Protein backbone atom coordinates (compact mmCIF):
# COMPACT_ATOMS: atom_id res chain seq x y z
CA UNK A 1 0.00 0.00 0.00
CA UNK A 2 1.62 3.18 -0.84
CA UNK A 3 1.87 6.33 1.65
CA UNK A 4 1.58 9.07 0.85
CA UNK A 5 4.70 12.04 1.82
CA UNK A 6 1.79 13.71 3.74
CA UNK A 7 0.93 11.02 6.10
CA UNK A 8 4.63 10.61 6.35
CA UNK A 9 4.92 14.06 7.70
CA UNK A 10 2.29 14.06 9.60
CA UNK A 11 3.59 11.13 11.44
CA UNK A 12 6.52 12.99 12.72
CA UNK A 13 5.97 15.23 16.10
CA UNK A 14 7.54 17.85 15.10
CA UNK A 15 4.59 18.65 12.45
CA UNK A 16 1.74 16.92 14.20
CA UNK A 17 2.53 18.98 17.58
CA UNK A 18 3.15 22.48 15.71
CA UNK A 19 1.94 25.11 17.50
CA UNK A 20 -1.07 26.69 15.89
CA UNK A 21 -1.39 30.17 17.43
CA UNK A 22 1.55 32.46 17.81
CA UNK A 23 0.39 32.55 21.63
CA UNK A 24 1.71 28.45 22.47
CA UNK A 25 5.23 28.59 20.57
CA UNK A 26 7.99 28.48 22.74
CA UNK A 27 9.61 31.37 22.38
CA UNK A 28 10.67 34.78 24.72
CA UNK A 29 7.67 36.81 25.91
CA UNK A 30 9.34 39.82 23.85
CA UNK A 31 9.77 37.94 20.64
CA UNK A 32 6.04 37.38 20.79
CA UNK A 33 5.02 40.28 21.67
CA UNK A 34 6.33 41.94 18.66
CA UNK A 35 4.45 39.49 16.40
CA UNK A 36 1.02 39.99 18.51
CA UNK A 37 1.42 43.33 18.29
CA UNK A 38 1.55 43.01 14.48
CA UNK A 39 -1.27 40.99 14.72
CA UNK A 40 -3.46 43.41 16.38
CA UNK A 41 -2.58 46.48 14.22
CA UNK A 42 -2.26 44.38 10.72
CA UNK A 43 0.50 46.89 9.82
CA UNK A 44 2.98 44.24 8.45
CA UNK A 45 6.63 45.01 7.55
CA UNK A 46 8.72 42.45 5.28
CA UNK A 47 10.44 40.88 7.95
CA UNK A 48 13.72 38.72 8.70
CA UNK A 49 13.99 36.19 11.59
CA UNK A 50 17.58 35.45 12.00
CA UNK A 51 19.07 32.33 14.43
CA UNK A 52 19.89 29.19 14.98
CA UNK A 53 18.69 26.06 13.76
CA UNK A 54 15.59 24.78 15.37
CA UNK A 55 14.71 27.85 17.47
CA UNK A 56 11.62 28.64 16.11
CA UNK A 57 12.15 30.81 13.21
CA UNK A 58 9.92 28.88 10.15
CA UNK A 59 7.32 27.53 12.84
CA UNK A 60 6.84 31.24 13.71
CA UNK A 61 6.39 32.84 10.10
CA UNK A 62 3.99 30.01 9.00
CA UNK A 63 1.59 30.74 12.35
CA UNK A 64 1.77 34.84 11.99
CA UNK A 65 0.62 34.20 8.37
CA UNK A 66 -1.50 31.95 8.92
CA UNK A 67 -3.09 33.89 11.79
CA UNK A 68 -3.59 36.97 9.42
CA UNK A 69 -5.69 34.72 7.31
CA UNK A 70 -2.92 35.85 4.27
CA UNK A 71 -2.45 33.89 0.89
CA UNK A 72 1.02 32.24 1.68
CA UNK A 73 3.76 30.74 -0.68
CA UNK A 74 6.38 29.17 1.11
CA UNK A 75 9.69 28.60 -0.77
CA UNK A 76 12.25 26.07 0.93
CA UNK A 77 15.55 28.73 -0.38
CA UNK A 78 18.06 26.28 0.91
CA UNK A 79 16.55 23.65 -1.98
CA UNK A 80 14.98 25.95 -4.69
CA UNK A 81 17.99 28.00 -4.60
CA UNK A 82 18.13 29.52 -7.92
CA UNK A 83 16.72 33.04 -9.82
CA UNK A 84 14.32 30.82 -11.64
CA UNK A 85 12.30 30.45 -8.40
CA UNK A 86 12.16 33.98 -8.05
CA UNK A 87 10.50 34.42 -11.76
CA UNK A 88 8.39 31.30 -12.13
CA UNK A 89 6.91 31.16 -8.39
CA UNK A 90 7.39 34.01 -6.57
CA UNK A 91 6.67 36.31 -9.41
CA UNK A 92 3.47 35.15 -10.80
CA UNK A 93 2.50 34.92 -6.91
CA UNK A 94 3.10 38.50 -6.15
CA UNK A 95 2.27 40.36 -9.36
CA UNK A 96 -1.23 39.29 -9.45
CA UNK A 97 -3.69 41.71 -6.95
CA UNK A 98 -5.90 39.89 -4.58
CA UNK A 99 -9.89 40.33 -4.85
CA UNK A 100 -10.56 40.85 -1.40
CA UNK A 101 -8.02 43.72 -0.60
CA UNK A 102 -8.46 42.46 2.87
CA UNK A 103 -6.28 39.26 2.36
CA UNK A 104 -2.54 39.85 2.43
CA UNK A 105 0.00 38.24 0.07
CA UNK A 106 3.06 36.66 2.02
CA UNK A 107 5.71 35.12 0.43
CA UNK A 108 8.11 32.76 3.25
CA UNK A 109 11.51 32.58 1.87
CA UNK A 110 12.77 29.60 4.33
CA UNK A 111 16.68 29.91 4.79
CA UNK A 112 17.26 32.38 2.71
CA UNK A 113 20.90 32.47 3.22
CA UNK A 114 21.27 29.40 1.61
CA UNK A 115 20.00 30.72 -1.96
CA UNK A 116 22.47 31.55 -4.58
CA UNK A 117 24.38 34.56 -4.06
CA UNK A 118 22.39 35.41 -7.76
CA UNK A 119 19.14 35.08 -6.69
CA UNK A 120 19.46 37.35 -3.02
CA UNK A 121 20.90 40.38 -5.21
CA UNK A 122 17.54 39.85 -7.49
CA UNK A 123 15.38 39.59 -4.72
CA UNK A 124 15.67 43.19 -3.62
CA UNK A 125 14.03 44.44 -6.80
CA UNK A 126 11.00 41.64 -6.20
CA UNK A 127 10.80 43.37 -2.52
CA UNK A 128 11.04 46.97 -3.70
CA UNK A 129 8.99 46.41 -6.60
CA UNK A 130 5.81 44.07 -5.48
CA UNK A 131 5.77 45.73 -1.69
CA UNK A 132 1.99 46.97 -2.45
CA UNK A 133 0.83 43.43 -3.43
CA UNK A 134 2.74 41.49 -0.85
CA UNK A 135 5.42 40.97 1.90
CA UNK A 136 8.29 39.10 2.14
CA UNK A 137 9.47 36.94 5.23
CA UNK A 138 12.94 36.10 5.33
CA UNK A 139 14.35 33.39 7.38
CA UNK A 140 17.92 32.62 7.77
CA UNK A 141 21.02 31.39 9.87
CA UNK A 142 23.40 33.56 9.47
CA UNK A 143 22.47 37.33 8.22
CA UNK A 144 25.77 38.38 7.31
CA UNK A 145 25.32 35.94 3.89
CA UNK A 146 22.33 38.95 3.16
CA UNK A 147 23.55 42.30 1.57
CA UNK A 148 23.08 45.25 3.03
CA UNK A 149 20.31 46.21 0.45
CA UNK A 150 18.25 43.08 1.69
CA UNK A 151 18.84 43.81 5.24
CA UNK A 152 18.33 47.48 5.17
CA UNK A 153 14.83 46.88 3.76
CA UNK A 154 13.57 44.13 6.94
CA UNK A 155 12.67 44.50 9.78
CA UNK A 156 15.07 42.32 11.57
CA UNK A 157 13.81 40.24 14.64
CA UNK A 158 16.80 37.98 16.31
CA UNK A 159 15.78 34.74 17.84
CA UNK A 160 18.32 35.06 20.53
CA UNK A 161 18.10 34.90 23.90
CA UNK A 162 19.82 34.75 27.60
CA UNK A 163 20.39 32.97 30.16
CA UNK A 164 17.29 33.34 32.46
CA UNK A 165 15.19 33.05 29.41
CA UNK A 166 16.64 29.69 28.34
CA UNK A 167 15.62 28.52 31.78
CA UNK A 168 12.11 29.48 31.04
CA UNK A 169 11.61 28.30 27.80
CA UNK A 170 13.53 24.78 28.64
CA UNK A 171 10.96 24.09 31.69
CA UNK A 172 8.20 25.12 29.12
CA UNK A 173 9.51 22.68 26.67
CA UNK A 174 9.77 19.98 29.17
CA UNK A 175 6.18 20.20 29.70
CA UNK A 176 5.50 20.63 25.80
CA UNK A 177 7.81 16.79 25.54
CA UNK A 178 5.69 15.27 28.48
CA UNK A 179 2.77 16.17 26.49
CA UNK A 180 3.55 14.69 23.49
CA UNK A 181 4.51 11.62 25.66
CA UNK A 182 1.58 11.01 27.08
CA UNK A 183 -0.69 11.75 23.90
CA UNK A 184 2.12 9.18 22.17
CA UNK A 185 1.76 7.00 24.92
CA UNK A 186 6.09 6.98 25.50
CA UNK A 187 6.77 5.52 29.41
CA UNK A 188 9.32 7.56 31.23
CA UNK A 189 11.67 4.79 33.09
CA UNK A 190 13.74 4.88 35.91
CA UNK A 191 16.54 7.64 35.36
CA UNK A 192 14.49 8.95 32.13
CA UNK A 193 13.08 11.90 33.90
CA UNK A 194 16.84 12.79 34.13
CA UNK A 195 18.44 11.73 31.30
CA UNK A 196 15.42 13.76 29.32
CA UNK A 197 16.34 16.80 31.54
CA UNK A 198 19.92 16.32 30.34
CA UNK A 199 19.28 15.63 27.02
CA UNK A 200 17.11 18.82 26.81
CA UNK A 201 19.88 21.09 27.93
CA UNK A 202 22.52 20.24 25.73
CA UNK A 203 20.76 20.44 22.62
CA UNK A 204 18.39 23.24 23.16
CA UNK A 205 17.92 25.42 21.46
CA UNK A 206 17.51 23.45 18.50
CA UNK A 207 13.96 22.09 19.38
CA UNK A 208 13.54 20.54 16.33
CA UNK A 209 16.50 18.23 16.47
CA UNK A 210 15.57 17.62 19.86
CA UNK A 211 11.79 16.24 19.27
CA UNK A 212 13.41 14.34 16.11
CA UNK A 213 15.97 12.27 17.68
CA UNK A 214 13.35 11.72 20.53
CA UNK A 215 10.97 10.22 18.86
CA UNK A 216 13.38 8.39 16.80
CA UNK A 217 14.49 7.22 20.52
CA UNK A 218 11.15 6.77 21.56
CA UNK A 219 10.23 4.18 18.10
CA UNK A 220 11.88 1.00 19.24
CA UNK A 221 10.08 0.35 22.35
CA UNK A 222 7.94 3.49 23.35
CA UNK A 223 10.45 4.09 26.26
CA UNK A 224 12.74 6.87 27.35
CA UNK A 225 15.16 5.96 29.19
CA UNK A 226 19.31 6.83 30.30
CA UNK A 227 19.88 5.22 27.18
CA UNK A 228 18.86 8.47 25.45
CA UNK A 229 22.77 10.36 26.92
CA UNK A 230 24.03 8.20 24.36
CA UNK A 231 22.85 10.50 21.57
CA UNK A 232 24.55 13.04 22.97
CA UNK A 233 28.47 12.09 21.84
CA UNK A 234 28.10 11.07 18.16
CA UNK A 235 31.86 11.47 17.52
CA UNK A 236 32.42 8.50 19.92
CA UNK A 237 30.58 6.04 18.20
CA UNK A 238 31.95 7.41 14.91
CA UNK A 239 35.19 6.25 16.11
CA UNK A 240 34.11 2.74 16.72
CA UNK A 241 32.25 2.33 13.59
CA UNK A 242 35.34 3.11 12.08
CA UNK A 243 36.95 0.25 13.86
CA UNK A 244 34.26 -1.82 13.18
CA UNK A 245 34.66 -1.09 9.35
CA UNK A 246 38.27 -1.87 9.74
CA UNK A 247 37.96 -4.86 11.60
CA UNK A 248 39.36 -3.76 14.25
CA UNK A 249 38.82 -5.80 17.06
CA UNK A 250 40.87 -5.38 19.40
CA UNK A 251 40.49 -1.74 19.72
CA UNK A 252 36.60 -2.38 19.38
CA UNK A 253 36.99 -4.15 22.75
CA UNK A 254 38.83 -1.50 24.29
CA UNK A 255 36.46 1.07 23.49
CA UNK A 256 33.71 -1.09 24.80
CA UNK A 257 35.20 -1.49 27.86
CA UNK A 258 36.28 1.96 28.36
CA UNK A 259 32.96 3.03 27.15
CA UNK A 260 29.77 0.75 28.23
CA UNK A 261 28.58 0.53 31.79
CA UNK A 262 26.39 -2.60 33.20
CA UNK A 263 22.94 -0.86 30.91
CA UNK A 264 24.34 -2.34 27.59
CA UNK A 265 21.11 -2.35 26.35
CA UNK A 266 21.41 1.50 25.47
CA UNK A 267 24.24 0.95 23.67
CA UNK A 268 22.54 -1.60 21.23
CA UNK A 269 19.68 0.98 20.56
CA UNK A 270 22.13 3.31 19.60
CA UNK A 271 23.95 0.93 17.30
CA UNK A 272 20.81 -0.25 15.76
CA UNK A 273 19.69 3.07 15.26
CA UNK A 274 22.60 4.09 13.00
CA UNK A 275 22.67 1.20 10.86
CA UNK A 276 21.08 2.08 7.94
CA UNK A 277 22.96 5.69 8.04
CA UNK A 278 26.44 4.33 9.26
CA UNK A 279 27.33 1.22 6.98
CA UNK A 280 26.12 -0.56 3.64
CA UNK A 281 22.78 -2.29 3.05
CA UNK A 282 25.16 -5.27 2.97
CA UNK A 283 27.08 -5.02 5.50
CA UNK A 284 24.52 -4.49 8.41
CA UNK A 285 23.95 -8.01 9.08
CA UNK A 286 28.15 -8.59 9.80
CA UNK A 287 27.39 -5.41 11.62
């Protein structure tokens, strides 16, 4: 039976748990504020939400538009990265007047710094020259890719934040995780409260890596437990694969007893976990 790719997506958390309302995404106070604000005059600039991956950034710009009720095109820059997406998409999107004057064109350029250097310089005309039909929101990693000319004409909103503000939003994610768990039906075990806790603040605040390699945790058994720390120290394990590769053995020993504790049953999740992205279809079974 085939599947479709949206009941694939739909069957990861990070889509099926996205926030709907500007109001429930996990963000600063001030960062929403600005974007409520906006919401309650309608007076929207072209924006640019700048920061790193996973904090928010795309989740955000698809609720505000979709909370103005606006006619969205959403462009994925970092894989239609060329000026031909600006003429055959974008163009035809934003040259065309709405009926209802009431319902604003927004185009979402996702990672925009990862478009060709090309197609940035071309979209300032697109901005200055469509900005009574539509606005443009800009996401991106790293701003200083943008020229000036792009920058100049955003309004720039940073998705960084300090300490006592991590500590905030990382207790409001933990309860956003237990959630999920109980609506997925995951069991925390002994010393998964912890481990989850620990987990949480090393990663953050890339939430979206964080829910992924959760639930990819979470798909062998339902369970969170220690187990999930090992997730945490990739370069490790690509050291023994490497061994393992080379046949290695004796130094595969060594780092298995320098490395695994009495719980070796988190170690084999790991392993088993990387298999299909770590070694040949035909070499997983000597695996």
């Amino acid at each position: 039976m085939d599947v479709s790719i949206e009941a694939i997506r739909n069957s990861e958390w990070v889509e099926r748990y996205r926030p709907q309302k500007v109001e429930d995404i996990i963000l600063p106070e001030k960062i929403k504020n600005i974007f409520l604000n906006l919401l309650s005059k309608r007076e929207i600039p072209n924006l640019l939400l700048t920061g790193g991956a996973g904090s928010g950034k795309t989740t955000l710009a698809k609720v505000f538009a979709k909370q103005l009720g606006a006619n969205v095109r959403f462009i994925n820059a970092s894989m239609e990265r060329g000026i031909d997406v600006l003429r055959t998409q974008i163009e035809n999107f934003v040259s065309t007047v709405s009926f209802d004057s009431t319902i604003q064109k927004i185009v979402i350029l996702d990672e925009i710094d990862n478009m060709s250097s090309t197609a940035i310089l071309a979209l300032r005309g697109f901005i200055e020259n469509y900005t009574a039909n539509a606005r443009f929101f800009l996401t991106c990693n790293y701003p200083n890719k943008l020229p000036d000319p792009i920058r100049s004409r955003m309004q720039i909103v940073e998705f960084e934040w300090g300490a006592e503000d991590k500590k905030v939003l990382i207790k409001e994610f933990g309860k956003r995780l237990l959630f999920i768990f109980e609506k997925e039906k995951v069991v925390l075990e002994d010393g998964g409260k912890k481990a989850l806790s620990e987990f949480v603040k090393q990663k953050f605040p890339d939430m979206r890596a964080i829910l992924n390699e959760i639930q990819l945790f979470a798909r062998i058994d339902g369970k969170i437990n220690e187990g999930l720390l090992y997730l945490l120290d990739e370069n490790k394990y690509l050291a023994l694969y490497k061994m393992m590769k080379e046949m290695n053995f004796t130094e595969c020993r060594k780092w298995v007893s320098a490395n695994i504790s009495n719980q070796v049953e988190p170690f084999y999740r790991k392993l088993f976990q990387d298999l299909d992205n770590v070694f040949e279809p035909k070499s997983i079974p000597d695996a």
